[in-house]
């Protein structure tokens, strides 16, 4: 952490607060595990590039800005300012968390495999078939008003899977569920390719859902 | 403009459903069909389900908002988009509230750019129309505010209708800009700021906005009826 702190100070020329007083170092935009065009024809390369290099990048930049301001406010004991920063941290922090998960939830179609193991068992126990699961997920997620996400989450108390939708960039952690699979239905996620026909996007995306990743997240959640 | 769910009387053959947001008056008083149909039923002032309220809020709001949106825009360079098309009354109200037209537009743009997720930015006139609890007149003191999704500053808390409060004091929008991504994405992609910049500089139909101001300031909320 100390090495990071020193690096942070050197990098952020405008920082008014010495990096060693900051609670955390800068958040970074993760690389995609595939090229921008790898999810074609289901999600266009143009969308993936804008989505990652502009939208996710903006959440990262704005989150870092808000965290800087938070550290400064903490340093000065400015509680009113800390409170004022909370919505920016929630928006941009949520945006970063959600997209960080999203990129790993997707894979090129040629790598697609159906769910297996524990995940398959749970899906079938609750929705009978994968088809019924995806149809239900899509219908609920299509109904999100405005911007938001559809989520498959794991409930550690009940040991069950749950389907939830959330507005804007509210992360699934706000519900207590562990995120396994998220689908972004902000218009920027599909508009250039699917225009206003969100249901078509929601049908297509199942071709590039990385079930192996979802299984890994479930296994981690159950530890 | 309160949005009222209206149930039709069943004593006569059902007329065609009324167009949204423009409900025709009944040809008789709400108590005429008592005791078979109570005036409460006839007036439609019954609690509606949460799902109905959500649908009404989103679809009804969306309809009203976009109806206004088309009206407050005109072709760039056309006569109504010239600053000289701003009425003296509107100009005076803008100067009182914001100092200048440019300052108002800068603030509108700032608010529009800052909307997180889907929503709208509005310039509106506080309204007392239909509010029996209002004290004082509508004034005409312009306000700038933003709403989420298809909410609209006219939506106000009512014990009969919306359980969710949008605003306790309704405000009649005379100018609004849509910042849902669908409003700009095909052309500007992630650059909402470029869209709002061009929009507020070139597309505003000041003649229409002036007319809406005159109506709203007088308490007449029918200016966006059709």
Coordinates of C-alpha atoms in Angstrom, one line a residue:
Chain A
X1 CA 0.0 0.0 0.0
X2 CA 2.9 2.4 0.9
X3 CA 4.6 1.9 -2.5
X4 CA 1.2 2.6 -4.2
X5 CA 0.8 5.7 -2.2
X6 CA 4.1 7.1 -3.3
X7 CA 3.3 6.4 -6.9
X8 CA -0.1 8.0 -6.5
X9 CA 1.4 11.2 -5.3
X10 CA 3.9 11.4 -8.2
X11 CA 1.1 10.7 -10.8
X12 CA -1.6 13.1 -9.5
X13 CA 0.1 16.4 -10.0
X14 CA -3.0 18.4 -8.9
X15 CA -3.6 16.5 -5.7
X16 CA -3.9 19.0 -2.9
X17 CA -3.6 16.3 -0.3
X18 CA -0.5 14.2 0.1
X19 CA -1.3 10.7 -1.1
X20 CA -0.3 9.1 2.2
X21 CA -3.4 10.6 3.8
X22 CA -5.7 9.2 1.2
X23 CA -7.7 6.1 2.2
X24 CA -7.2 4.4 -1.2
X25 CA -5.2 4.7 -4.3
X26 CA -6.7 5.6 -7.7
X27 CA -9.1 3.2 -9.3
X28 CA -8.1 2.0 -12.7
X29 CA -10.0 1.2 -15.8
X30 CA -9.6 -2.5 -16.4
X31 CA -8.7 -3.9 -19.8
X32 CA -11.3 -6.0 -21.6
X33 CA -10.5 -9.7 -21.6
X34 CA -11.2 -9.7 -25.4
X35 CA -11.0 -7.2 -28.3
X36 CA -13.8 -4.7 -28.9
X37 CA -15.1 -6.6 -31.9
X38 CA -15.0 -10.0 -30.2
X39 CA -18.7 -10.1 -29.2
X40 CA -20.0 -9.4 -32.8
X41 CA -22.6 -9.8 -34.1
X42 CA -24.4 -9.7 -30.8
X43 CA -22.9 -6.6 -29.5
X44 CA -21.1 -4.4 -32.0
X45 CA -17.5 -3.4 -31.7
X46 CA -18.5 0.3 -31.9
X47 CA -20.7 -0.1 -28.8
X48 CA -18.0 -2.0 -26.9
X49 CA -15.4 0.6 -27.6
X50 CA -17.6 3.5 -26.6
X51 CA -18.9 1.6 -23.6
X52 CA -15.5 0.8 -22.3
X53 CA -13.3 3.6 -23.4
X54 CA -15.8 6.4 -22.8
X55 CA -18.5 5.4 -20.4
X56 CA -16.6 3.1 -18.0
X57 CA -13.6 5.4 -18.3
X58 CA -15.7 8.4 -17.2
X59 CA -17.0 6.5 -14.2
X60 CA -13.4 5.7 -13.2
X61 CA -12.2 9.3 -13.7
X62 CA -15.1 10.8 -11.9
X63 CA -14.9 8.3 -9.1
X64 CA -11.2 9.2 -8.6
X65 CA -12.1 12.9 -8.6
X66 CA -14.7 12.3 -5.9
X67 CA -12.4 10.2 -3.8
X68 CA -9.8 13.0 -4.0
X69 CA -12.3 15.5 -2.8
X70 CA -13.5 13.1 -0.1
X71 CA -9.9 12.7 1.2
X72 CA -9.5 16.5 1.2
X73 CA -12.8 17.0 3.0
X74 CA -11.9 14.3 5.6
X75 CA -8.5 16.0 6.1
X76 CA -10.3 19.3 6.8
X77 CA -13.1 17.7 8.8
X78 CA -15.7 19.1 6.4
X79 CA -18.6 16.8 7.1
X80 CA -21.1 18.7 5.0
X81 CA -18.7 18.2 2.0
X82 CA -18.4 14.5 2.8
X83 CA -22.2 14.2 2.7
X84 CA -22.4 16.2 -0.5
X85 CA -19.9 13.8 -2.2
X86 CA -21.9 10.7 -1.4
X87 CA -24.1 10.7 -4.5
X88 CA -21.1 11.2 -6.8
X89 CA -19.3 8.3 -5.1
X90 CA -22.4 6.1 -5.4
X91 CA -23.0 7.0 -9.1
X92 CA -19.5 6.6 -10.3
X93 CA -18.4 3.9 -7.8
X94 CA -21.4 1.9 -8.7
X95 CA -20.7 2.5 -12.4
X96 CA -17.2 1.2 -12.0
X97 CA -18.2 -1.8 -9.9
X98 CA -21.0 -2.8 -12.3
X99 CA -18.9 -2.5 -15.5
X100 CA -16.0 -4.2 -13.9
X101 CA -18.2 -7.2 -13.4
X102 CA -20.0 -6.9 -16.8
X103 CA -16.9 -7.2 -18.9
X104 CA -16.1 -10.5 -17.2
X105 CA -19.6 -11.7 -17.6
X106 CA -19.3 -11.7 -21.4
X107 CA -17.2 -13.8 -23.8
X108 CA -16.9 -14.3 -27.5
X109 CA -19.7 -16.6 -28.8
X110 CA -17.2 -19.2 -29.9
X111 CA -16.3 -19.7 -26.2
X112 CA -19.9 -20.0 -25.1
X113 CA -20.8 -23.0 -22.9
X114 CA -24.1 -23.6 -21.1
X115 CA -24.1 -23.4 -17.3
X116 CA -22.9 -26.5 -15.5
X117 CA -22.4 -27.9 -12.0
X118 CA -23.9 -26.1 -9.0
X119 CA -25.1 -23.1 -11.1
X120 CA -27.0 -25.4 -13.4
X121 CA -28.5 -27.2 -10.5
X122 CA -29.7 -24.0 -8.9
X123 CA -31.1 -22.5 -12.1
X124 CA -33.0 -25.7 -12.9
X125 CA -34.3 -25.9 -9.3
X126 CA -35.7 -22.4 -9.4
X127 CA -36.6 -21.9 -13.1
X128 CA -36.9 -25.5 -14.5
X129 CA -34.9 -24.7 -17.7
X130 CA -32.2 -22.3 -18.8
X131 CA -34.6 -21.0 -21.5
X132 CA -37.2 -20.2 -18.8
X133 CA -34.5 -18.5 -16.8
X134 CA -33.3 -16.3 -19.6
X135 CA -36.8 -15.4 -20.7
X136 CA -37.7 -14.4 -17.2
X137 CA -34.5 -12.4 -16.7
X138 CA -35.0 -10.6 -20.0
X139 CA -38.6 -9.7 -19.4
X140 CA -37.8 -8.2 -16.0
X141 CA -34.8 -6.4 -17.2
X142 CA -36.6 -5.0 -20.3
X143 CA -39.1 -3.4 -17.9
X144 CA -36.5 -1.3 -16.2
X145 CA -37.7 2.3 -16.5
X146 CA -35.0 4.6 -17.8
X147 CA -31.4 3.5 -17.0
X148 CA -30.5 0.5 -14.9
X149 CA -29.3 -3.1 -14.7
X150 CA -30.8 -6.6 -14.5
X151 CA -28.9 -8.8 -12.0
X152 CA -28.6 -12.5 -11.1
X153 CA -27.5 -12.5 -7.5
X154 CA -26.8 -15.1 -4.8
X155 CA -28.4 -14.9 -1.5
X156 CA -25.9 -16.2 1.1
X157 CA -28.6 -16.6 3.8
X158 CA -31.1 -18.6 1.8
X159 CA -28.5 -20.2 -0.5
X160 CA -30.7 -19.3 -3.4
X161 CA -30.4 -17.4 -6.7
X162 CA -32.4 -14.2 -7.1
X163 CA -33.3 -11.9 -10.0
X164 CA -33.3 -8.2 -9.3
X165 CA -33.3 -5.0 -11.2
X166 CA -31.8 -1.8 -10.0
X167 CA -31.9 1.8 -11.3
X168 CA -29.0 3.9 -12.6
X169 CA -25.7 2.5 -11.3
X170 CA -26.9 1.3 -8.0
X171 CA -24.6 -1.7 -7.3
X172 CA -26.2 -5.1 -6.3
X173 CA -24.3 -4.9 -3.0
X174 CA -26.9 -2.4 -1.9
X175 CA -29.3 -5.3 -1.7
X176 CA -27.0 -7.7 0.2
X177 CA -26.9 -10.1 -2.7
X178 CA -23.6 -11.2 -4.3
X179 CA -23.5 -10.2 -8.0
X180 CA -23.1 -13.2 -10.4
X181 CA -24.4 -11.8 -13.7
X182 CA -25.4 -8.3 -14.6
X183 CA -26.9 -7.0 -17.8
X184 CA -26.6 -3.3 -18.6
X185 CA -29.8 -1.7 -20.0
X186 CA -28.7 1.9 -20.1
X187 CA -29.4 3.0 -23.7
X188 CA -25.7 3.4 -24.4
X189 CA -25.3 -0.4 -24.0
X190 CA -27.4 -1.1 -27.1
X191 CA -28.8 1.9 -28.8
X192 CA -26.4 2.3 -31.7
X193 CA -27.1 -1.3 -32.8
X194 CA -30.6 -2.1 -31.5
X195 CA -32.1 1.4 -31.4
X196 CA -35.0 1.5 -29.0
X197 CA -35.7 -2.2 -29.3
X198 CA -34.3 -3.2 -25.9
X199 CA -35.9 -6.7 -26.0
X200 CA -33.9 -7.6 -29.2
X201 CA -30.6 -6.7 -27.4
X202 CA -31.7 -8.8 -24.4
X203 CA -32.4 -11.7 -26.6
X204 CA -29.0 -11.4 -28.4
X205 CA -26.8 -11.0 -25.4
X206 CA -27.4 -14.5 -24.1
X207 CA -25.2 -15.7 -26.9
X208 CA -22.2 -14.0 -25.3
X209 CA -22.9 -14.6 -21.6
X210 CA -19.8 -16.2 -20.0
X211 CA -21.4 -18.9 -17.9
X212 CA -18.0 -20.1 -16.7
X213 CA -17.5 -16.7 -15.1
X214 CA -20.9 -16.8 -13.5
X215 CA -20.1 -20.2 -12.0
X216 CA -16.8 -18.9 -10.7
X217 CA -18.6 -16.0 -9.0
X218 CA -21.1 -18.5 -7.5
X219 CA -18.3 -20.7 -6.2
X220 CA -16.5 -17.7 -4.6
X221 CA -19.8 -16.5 -3.0
X222 CA -20.4 -19.9 -1.4
X223 CA -17.0 -20.0 0.3
Chain B
X1 CA -52.3 19.7 -15.0
X2 CA -53.4 16.9 -12.8
X3 CA -53.5 13.4 -14.4
X4 CA -56.8 11.9 -13.4
X5 CA -57.8 8.3 -13.9
X6 CA -61.4 8.5 -15.2
X7 CA -63.8 5.5 -15.1
X8 CA -66.7 5.6 -17.5
X9 CA -70.3 5.2 -16.3
X10 CA -71.7 1.8 -17.2
X11 CA -75.3 2.9 -17.5
X12 CA -75.0 3.8 -21.2
X13 CA -73.0 2.1 -24.0
X14 CA -69.3 2.8 -23.5
X15 CA -68.1 5.7 -25.7
X16 CA -64.7 5.3 -27.3
X17 CA -61.8 5.7 -24.8
X18 CA -60.8 9.3 -24.3
X19 CA -57.4 10.4 -25.7
X20 CA -54.7 10.4 -23.1
X21 CA -54.3 13.5 -21.0
X22 CA -57.3 15.1 -22.7
X23 CA -60.3 13.8 -20.9
X24 CA -63.7 14.8 -22.2
X25 CA -66.1 16.1 -19.5
X26 CA -69.1 13.9 -18.5
X27 CA -72.4 15.3 -19.8
X28 CA -73.8 15.3 -16.3
X29 CA -72.6 15.8 -12.7
X30 CA -70.7 13.2 -10.9
X31 CA -73.6 12.6 -8.5
X32 CA -76.3 12.1 -11.2
X33 CA -75.9 8.3 -11.2
X34 CA -76.2 7.9 -7.4
X35 CA -76.9 5.6 -5.7
X36 CA -76.2 3.1 -8.5
X37 CA -72.8 4.6 -9.2
X38 CA -71.4 6.7 -6.5
X39 CA -70.0 10.1 -7.3
X40 CA -66.7 8.8 -6.0
X41 CA -66.6 6.1 -8.6
X42 CA -68.0 8.4 -11.3
X43 CA -65.3 11.0 -10.7
X44 CA -62.6 8.3 -10.9
X45 CA -61.0 9.6 -7.7
X46 CA -60.3 6.2 -6.3
X47 CA -56.9 5.0 -5.2
X48 CA -55.2 3.2 -8.1
X49 CA -52.8 0.4 -7.7
X50 CA -49.0 1.0 -7.5
X51 CA -48.5 -0.7 -10.8
X52 CA -51.1 1.5 -12.5
X53 CA -49.6 4.6 -10.9
X54 CA -46.1 3.6 -12.2
X55 CA -47.5 3.0 -15.7
X56 CA -49.4 6.3 -15.7
X57 CA -46.4 8.2 -14.4
X58 CA -44.0 6.7 -16.9
X59 CA -46.1 6.5 -20.0
X60 CA -48.2 9.6 -19.3
X61 CA -45.2 11.6 -18.3
X62 CA -43.3 10.4 -21.4
X63 CA -46.2 11.5 -23.6
X64 CA -46.6 14.9 -22.1
X65 CA -42.9 15.6 -22.0
X66 CA -42.2 14.7 -25.6
X67 CA -45.2 16.6 -26.7
X68 CA -43.7 19.7 -25.1
X69 CA -40.2 18.9 -26.4
X70 CA -41.3 18.9 -30.1
X71 CA -43.0 22.3 -29.5
X72 CA -40.1 24.0 -27.9
X73 CA -37.8 23.3 -30.8
X74 CA -37.6 24.8 -34.3
X75 CA -35.2 24.5 -37.2
X76 CA -31.8 26.2 -36.5
X77 CA -31.7 29.6 -38.1
X78 CA -35.4 29.9 -38.4
X79 CA -37.2 33.0 -37.2
X80 CA -38.6 31.5 -34.0
X81 CA -35.1 30.5 -32.8
X82 CA -33.9 34.1 -32.9
X83 CA -33.5 35.9 -29.6
X84 CA -35.7 38.6 -30.9
X85 CA -38.6 36.1 -30.8
X86 CA -38.5 36.3 -27.0
X87 CA -41.5 38.2 -25.7
X88 CA -40.9 41.3 -23.5
X89 CA -42.7 39.5 -20.6
X90 CA -40.6 36.3 -20.9
X91 CA -37.3 38.3 -21.2
X92 CA -38.2 40.3 -18.1
X93 CA -39.0 37.1 -16.2
X94 CA -35.7 35.5 -17.4
X95 CA -33.7 38.6 -16.3
X96 CA -35.4 38.7 -12.9
X97 CA -34.7 35.0 -12.3
X98 CA -31.3 34.5 -13.9
X99 CA -29.8 37.8 -14.9
X100 CA -29.8 37.1 -18.6
X101 CA -30.8 34.7 -21.3
X102 CA -27.2 33.4 -21.7
X103 CA -27.0 32.8 -17.9
X104 CA -30.2 30.9 -17.9
X105 CA -29.1 28.8 -20.8
X106 CA -25.7 28.1 -19.2
X107 CA -27.5 27.0 -16.0
X108 CA -29.9 24.8 -18.0
X109 CA -27.0 23.2 -19.8
X110 CA -25.2 22.6 -16.5
X111 CA -28.2 21.0 -15.0
X112 CA -28.9 18.9 -18.1
X113 CA -25.3 17.7 -18.2
X114 CA -25.4 16.8 -14.5
X115 CA -28.5 14.6 -14.7
X116 CA -27.4 11.0 -13.8
X117 CA -29.1 8.4 -15.7
X118 CA -32.2 9.2 -17.7
X119 CA -34.1 12.4 -17.2
X120 CA -35.0 16.0 -18.2
X121 CA -33.9 19.5 -17.4
X122 CA -36.6 22.2 -17.3
X123 CA -37.4 25.8 -17.0
X124 CA -40.7 26.2 -15.3
X125 CA -43.3 28.5 -13.8
X126 CA -44.5 27.7 -10.3
X127 CA -48.1 26.8 -10.6
X128 CA -51.0 27.1 -8.3
X129 CA -53.7 26.0 -10.8
X130 CA -55.9 23.4 -9.2
X131 CA -54.2 23.7 -5.9
X132 CA -56.8 24.7 -3.3
X133 CA -54.1 25.0 -0.6
X134 CA -52.0 27.5 -2.6
X135 CA -51.4 30.9 -1.1
X136 CA -50.5 33.7 -3.4
X137 CA -50.4 33.6 -7.1
X138 CA -48.3 31.6 -9.5
X139 CA -46.0 34.7 -9.7
X140 CA -44.1 33.9 -12.8
X141 CA -40.8 33.5 -11.0
X142 CA -39.0 31.1 -13.3
X143 CA -37.3 28.0 -11.8
X144 CA -34.8 25.6 -13.2
X145 CA -35.0 22.0 -12.1
X146 CA -34.4 18.4 -13.3
X147 CA -36.5 15.3 -13.1
X148 CA -35.6 11.6 -13.4
X149 CA -36.9 9.3 -16.1
X150 CA -40.3 10.6 -17.4
X151 CA -41.2 12.6 -14.3
X152 CA -42.4 16.1 -14.9
X153 CA -42.4 19.1 -12.6
X154 CA -46.2 19.3 -12.8
X155 CA -46.5 15.9 -11.0
X156 CA -47.3 16.8 -7.5
X157 CA -48.2 14.9 -4.3
X158 CA -51.9 14.2 -4.0
X159 CA -53.6 12.2 -1.4
X160 CA -55.8 10.7 -4.1
X161 CA -53.2 9.8 -6.6
X162 CA -49.5 9.6 -6.6
X163 CA -48.2 8.0 -3.5
X164 CA -44.7 9.0 -4.5
X165 CA -44.1 12.7 -4.3
X166 CA -42.4 14.2 -7.3
X167 CA -42.8 17.8 -6.1
X168 CA -45.0 19.3 -3.4
X169 CA -45.4 22.5 -5.4
X170 CA -46.0 21.8 -9.1
X171 CA -44.1 23.8 -11.6
X172 CA -45.3 24.3 -15.2
X173 CA -42.5 23.6 -17.7
X174 CA -42.2 26.1 -20.5
X175 CA -38.9 24.7 -21.8
X176 CA -37.4 21.3 -21.5
X177 CA -34.5 19.3 -22.8
X178 CA -34.5 15.5 -22.9
X179 CA -31.2 13.9 -21.7
X180 CA -32.2 10.3 -22.0
X181 CA -29.4 8.8 -24.1
X182 CA -31.8 8.0 -26.9
X183 CA -32.2 11.8 -27.4
X184 CA -28.6 12.2 -28.6
X185 CA -26.7 8.9 -28.7
X186 CA -26.9 8.2 -32.5
X187 CA -25.4 11.5 -33.2
X188 CA -23.3 12.5 -30.3
X189 CA -22.6 9.1 -28.7
X190 CA -21.2 9.6 -25.2
X191 CA -20.8 13.4 -25.6
X192 CA -24.0 14.7 -24.0
X193 CA -22.3 18.0 -23.4
X194 CA -21.9 18.6 -27.1
X195 CA -25.6 17.9 -27.6
X196 CA -26.8 20.2 -24.9
X197 CA -24.4 22.9 -26.1
X198 CA -25.8 22.8 -29.7
X199 CA -29.4 22.4 -28.5
X200 CA -29.6 25.4 -26.2
X201 CA -27.8 27.7 -28.6
X202 CA -29.6 26.8 -31.8
X203 CA -32.8 24.9 -31.4
X204 CA -35.0 26.7 -29.0
X205 CA -38.3 28.0 -30.4
X206 CA -38.5 31.2 -28.4
X207 CA -41.9 32.2 -29.9
X208 CA -43.4 29.0 -28.5
X209 CA -41.7 29.3 -25.1
X210 CA -42.9 32.9 -24.9
X211 CA -46.5 31.8 -25.5
X212 CA -46.2 28.9 -22.9
X213 CA -44.8 31.4 -20.4
X214 CA -47.8 33.7 -20.9
X215 CA -50.2 30.9 -20.4
X216 CA -48.5 29.3 -17.4
X217 CA -48.0 32.6 -15.7
X218 CA -51.7 33.2 -16.0
X219 CA -52.4 29.8 -14.4
X220 CA -53.6 28.3 -17.7
X221 CA -52.1 24.8 -18.0
X222 CA -53.7 23.8 -21.3
X223 CA -50.8 25.0 -23.4
X224 CA -49.5 21.5 -24.0
X225 CA -52.8 19.7 -24.3
X226 CA -52.5 18.6 -27.9

